[in-house]
XYZ file of C-alpha atoms in Angstrom:
311
model
C -2.944 -32.965 4.659
C -5.879 -33.522 2.402
C -9.241 -34.535 3.805
C -10.759 -37.600 2.341
C -14.100 -38.009 0.778
C -15.411 -39.957 3.746
C -14.757 -36.853 5.929
C -16.490 -34.682 3.286
C -19.447 -36.867 3.412
C -19.457 -36.986 7.357
C -19.509 -33.124 7.432
C -22.521 -33.040 5.132
C -24.370 -35.540 7.072
C -23.785 -33.991 10.375
C -24.706 -30.486 9.161
C -27.840 -31.796 7.438
C -28.957 -33.714 10.490
C -28.235 -30.658 12.734
C -30.415 -28.555 10.465
C -33.361 -30.908 10.208
C -33.245 -31.860 13.993
C -35.449 -35.013 13.249
C -34.863 -38.601 12.310
C -33.835 -38.793 8.693
C -33.787 -41.923 6.523
C -30.623 -43.197 4.721
C -32.430 -42.656 1.283
C -33.089 -38.950 2.180
C -29.392 -38.460 3.099
C -28.290 -40.006 0.002
C -30.555 -38.252 -2.256
C -30.119 -34.709 -0.559
C -26.403 -34.888 -0.001
C -25.297 -36.925 -2.955
C -23.633 -39.634 -0.807
C -23.771 -43.225 -1.971
C -26.386 -44.968 0.106
C -24.095 -48.033 0.642
C -21.502 -45.755 2.078
C -23.667 -44.060 4.625
C -23.739 -46.856 7.266
C -19.871 -46.814 7.317
C -19.791 -43.248 8.052
C -22.712 -42.955 10.505
C -21.206 -45.924 12.431
C -18.084 -43.843 13.287
C -20.301 -40.641 14.063
C -22.507 -42.804 16.376
C -19.537 -44.130 18.118
C -18.446 -40.587 18.850
C -21.852 -39.664 20.204
C -22.406 -37.125 17.492
C -25.533 -38.802 16.016
C -27.843 -41.552 17.038
C -29.538 -44.321 14.894
C -32.907 -45.947 15.130
C -33.748 -49.099 13.306
C -37.032 -49.982 11.693
C -39.507 -48.654 9.038
C -39.431 -45.236 10.582
C -35.873 -45.473 11.557
C -32.899 -43.483 10.492
C -30.377 -40.945 11.920
C -30.709 -38.042 14.201
C -28.302 -35.469 15.701
C -27.359 -36.439 19.261
C -25.936 -33.190 20.579
C -26.675 -29.463 20.126
C -24.963 -28.071 17.054
C -23.030 -25.543 19.053
C -21.631 -28.296 21.063
C -20.184 -30.111 17.976
C -16.914 -28.790 16.531
C -15.608 -29.440 12.983
C -12.669 -31.150 14.614
C -14.948 -33.449 16.294
C -16.390 -34.599 12.935
C -13.113 -34.713 11.068
C -11.373 -36.672 13.725
C -14.111 -39.444 13.495
C -13.218 -40.277 9.896
C -9.547 -39.494 9.412
C -6.939 -41.818 10.576
C -4.777 -38.951 12.086
C -5.038 -35.255 12.673
C -1.362 -34.773 12.569
C 0.087 -32.899 9.572
C 3.464 -34.547 9.983
C 4.585 -38.006 11.169
C 6.851 -36.466 13.881
C 3.707 -34.972 15.393
C 1.945 -38.274 15.900
C 1.574 -39.444 19.500
C 4.068 -42.143 19.091
C 5.837 -40.340 16.293
C 9.476 -40.081 15.896
C 12.213 -38.552 13.728
C 14.469 -40.348 11.381
C 17.451 -38.433 12.720
C 16.074 -38.106 16.346
C 16.262 -34.256 16.148
C 12.743 -33.519 17.497
C 14.074 -31.555 20.585
C 16.273 -29.246 18.397
C 14.600 -29.415 14.962
C 13.293 -25.943 13.947
C 11.147 -27.467 11.263
C 9.392 -29.682 13.910
C 8.640 -26.539 16.050
C 7.109 -24.731 12.952
C 5.046 -27.672 12.172
C 3.890 -28.008 15.829
C 2.833 -24.351 15.760
C 0.899 -25.041 12.538
C -0.670 -28.087 14.081
C -1.989 -26.151 17.187
C -3.365 -23.478 14.967
C -4.979 -25.926 12.732
C -6.461 -27.885 15.724
C -7.656 -24.732 17.500
C -9.292 -23.408 14.323
C -11.104 -26.732 13.781
C -12.289 -26.626 17.407
C -13.526 -23.072 17.246
C -15.800 -23.739 14.313
C -18.892 -25.258 15.425
C -21.652 -27.060 13.239
C -24.020 -24.368 14.250
C -21.745 -21.778 12.553
C -22.042 -23.768 9.304
C -25.841 -24.339 9.270
C -26.914 -20.887 10.134
C -28.007 -18.714 7.257
C -26.307 -15.588 6.032
C -22.690 -14.922 5.201
C -21.904 -13.139 8.617
C -23.092 -15.871 10.933
C -19.754 -17.440 11.369
C -17.765 -15.057 13.476
C -14.738 -17.291 13.831
C -13.378 -15.781 10.712
C -13.352 -12.291 12.293
C -9.833 -11.495 13.255
C -7.746 -8.349 13.459
C -4.200 -8.099 14.500
C -2.603 -4.624 15.198
C 1.100 -4.158 15.954
C 2.137 -0.914 17.731
C 5.736 0.432 17.955
C 5.722 1.939 21.496
C 8.859 4.002 20.848
C 7.935 5.454 17.382
C 4.190 5.834 18.399
C 3.128 4.278 15.100
C 1.126 1.326 14.214
C 0.177 -1.190 11.465
C -2.493 -3.718 10.733
C -0.757 -7.180 10.336
C -3.883 -9.013 9.413
C -7.583 -8.546 9.069
C -10.137 -10.723 7.352
C -12.184 -7.588 6.883
C -10.581 -5.263 4.254
C -12.463 -2.267 5.644
C -10.071 -2.251 8.700
C -7.122 -1.783 6.420
C -8.813 1.232 5.020
C -9.452 2.633 8.547
C -5.800 2.295 9.348
C -4.939 4.390 6.337
C -7.417 7.113 7.190
C -6.838 7.194 10.891
C -4.559 9.972 11.949
C -3.129 8.103 14.931
C -3.341 4.741 16.772
C -5.716 6.309 19.264
C -7.797 7.585 16.389
C -8.007 4.176 14.844
C -9.156 2.537 18.017
C -11.876 5.276 18.341
C -13.005 4.720 14.779
C -12.835 0.904 15.199
C -15.082 0.946 18.379
C -17.530 3.346 16.763
C -17.992 0.964 13.699
C -17.671 -2.572 15.254
C -18.335 -2.360 18.840
C -21.654 -1.952 20.832
C -21.770 1.578 22.209
C -22.097 0.493 25.717
C -18.574 -1.185 25.493
C -16.850 1.737 23.857
C -15.508 3.196 27.114
C -13.900 -0.059 28.231
C -12.311 -0.938 25.041
C -10.765 2.426 24.448
C -9.627 2.623 28.115
C -7.847 -0.729 27.914
C -6.307 -0.143 24.487
C -5.605 3.478 24.441
C -1.966 4.344 23.633
C -1.127 5.816 26.969
C -2.557 2.723 28.859
C -0.777 0.044 26.972
C 2.075 -0.057 29.373
C 0.000 -0.150 32.551
C 0.394 -2.860 35.019
C 3.637 -4.197 33.600
C 5.332 -7.181 35.186
C 9.142 -7.478 34.219
C 8.394 -5.106 31.273
C 5.596 -7.203 30.027
C 1.799 -7.419 30.290
C -1.043 -9.525 28.838
C -4.585 -8.570 29.292
C -7.872 -9.412 27.569
C -11.423 -7.984 27.787
C -14.813 -9.046 26.242
C -17.007 -6.835 24.330
C -20.090 -6.925 22.199
C -19.376 -6.775 18.453
C -22.022 -5.198 16.218
C -23.539 -7.419 13.576
C -23.280 -5.425 10.338
C -25.089 -2.083 11.077
C -27.745 -3.512 13.285
C -27.297 -1.816 16.652
C -29.627 -4.114 18.394
C -27.812 -7.346 17.427
C -24.408 -8.335 18.573
C -22.028 -11.221 19.161
C -19.509 -11.537 22.023
C -15.949 -10.744 21.079
C -12.652 -10.738 22.828
C -9.834 -8.214 22.599
C -6.398 -8.867 23.832
C -3.114 -6.996 24.236
C 0.407 -8.240 24.492
C 3.012 -5.746 25.532
C 6.816 -6.104 25.709
C 8.520 -2.785 26.354
C 12.004 -4.363 25.982
C 11.033 -4.982 22.335
C 8.984 -1.673 22.307
C 6.065 -3.616 20.828
C 2.461 -4.060 21.595
C 0.210 -6.622 19.767
C -3.456 -6.037 19.816
C -6.008 -8.638 18.594
C -9.755 -8.541 18.187
C -11.537 -11.796 17.552
C -14.564 -13.846 18.176
C -15.424 -15.393 21.614
C -18.419 -17.526 21.036
C -17.973 -19.426 24.186
C -18.962 -16.160 26.190
C -22.744 -16.227 25.783
C -22.924 -19.801 26.973
C -20.627 -18.880 29.901
C -22.825 -15.831 30.781
C -25.958 -17.874 30.615
C -24.421 -20.518 32.992
C -23.262 -17.744 35.399
C -26.626 -16.185 35.182
C -28.290 -19.564 36.190
C -25.799 -20.132 39.031
C -26.409 -16.532 40.408
C -30.121 -17.048 40.202
C -29.622 -20.425 42.032
C -27.458 -18.849 44.683
C -29.913 -16.114 45.158
C -32.694 -18.537 45.629
C -30.680 -20.440 48.037
C -29.661 -17.529 49.956
C -33.342 -16.309 50.215
C -34.347 -19.698 51.412
C -31.625 -19.797 54.020
C -32.729 -16.197 55.239
C -36.331 -17.250 55.284
C -35.566 -20.469 57.141
C -33.515 -18.502 59.617
C -36.373 -16.029 60.087
C -38.770 -18.854 60.613
C -36.359 -20.602 63.178
C -35.773 -17.262 64.986
C -39.546 -16.704 65.145
C -40.164 -20.220 66.454
C -37.334 -19.782 68.924
C -38.699 -16.417 70.057
C -42.222 -17.762 70.564
C -40.838 -20.782 72.349
C -38.874 -18.492 74.802
C -41.778 -16.171 75.150
C -44.058 -19.115 76.023
C -41.517 -20.434 78.633
C -41.304 -16.872 80.140
C -45.061 -16.608 80.369
C -45.110 -20.180 81.979
C -42.426 -19.190 84.447
C -44.434 -15.891 85.342
C -47.641 -17.892 85.892
C -45.841 -20.414 88.132
C -44.204 -17.521 90.013
C -47.602 -15.872 90.544
C -49.079 -19.218 91.743
C -46.286 -19.498 94.392
C -46.737 -15.933 95.601
C -50.546 -16.502 95.724
C -50.153 -19.657 97.668
C -47.746 -18.012 100.199
C -50.110 -15.076 100.708
């Protein structure tokens, strides 16, 4: 599958609008992005229909980003301009097979797996990743896969986008030594214990269910050598003792910071609600006490009046 020039232009336009965060005229888009001015309305119409950008007519009109860059995926933009996202006809919604072999075709399954990887990858990459300055701002490309042989007690790095990880594997004396060195170099010190505890060799086979276990934790990955800056990452392990194999992955988890912010807001709101409930309950209790106290005093005065009249 090869992306069209229309898609190329659409990505340029969305990234530029996301970086500028203001109304931009067609002439400026054409000049800055080398996009034919006559072609821009055709592209922006599709982006507008998808809710990615908004348009304003008039002398001071133009186009402006309609969403936060971190809420726009590369897949959102590409799907606006491409007629299909499927890499094969048999993967189309109403697709079919000339031999009607979809249910048993191995090639179809391979293509389906590739399609899912393709879609997920494009969904992971946000416009905010593209427009941020610096080569290390896009953490979606950070991915490490380690395979551990549980029987032989050895391991290998199947894949890493960072070549330094391969070097660490070569110099580490054992799997546990590698995890320790990896944590010290790439993980925030406050999360070392959790990561090493979860992925230590002796702990890989804990909490097995039918000989298998799948577990993941989140940790803060260090940005370069700056100990004060980090990005949330995810580590996951898949263990199958029948195959004597454990697969360990370290990769980005950009959704976590937003999730934590949302959780913090919810917790603060719940805390405020609880405090309000306690305060209201205290006020109601105080009113009830004063009311009952006043009634008791009134009863006592009434009783005293009766006794006084009898005497």
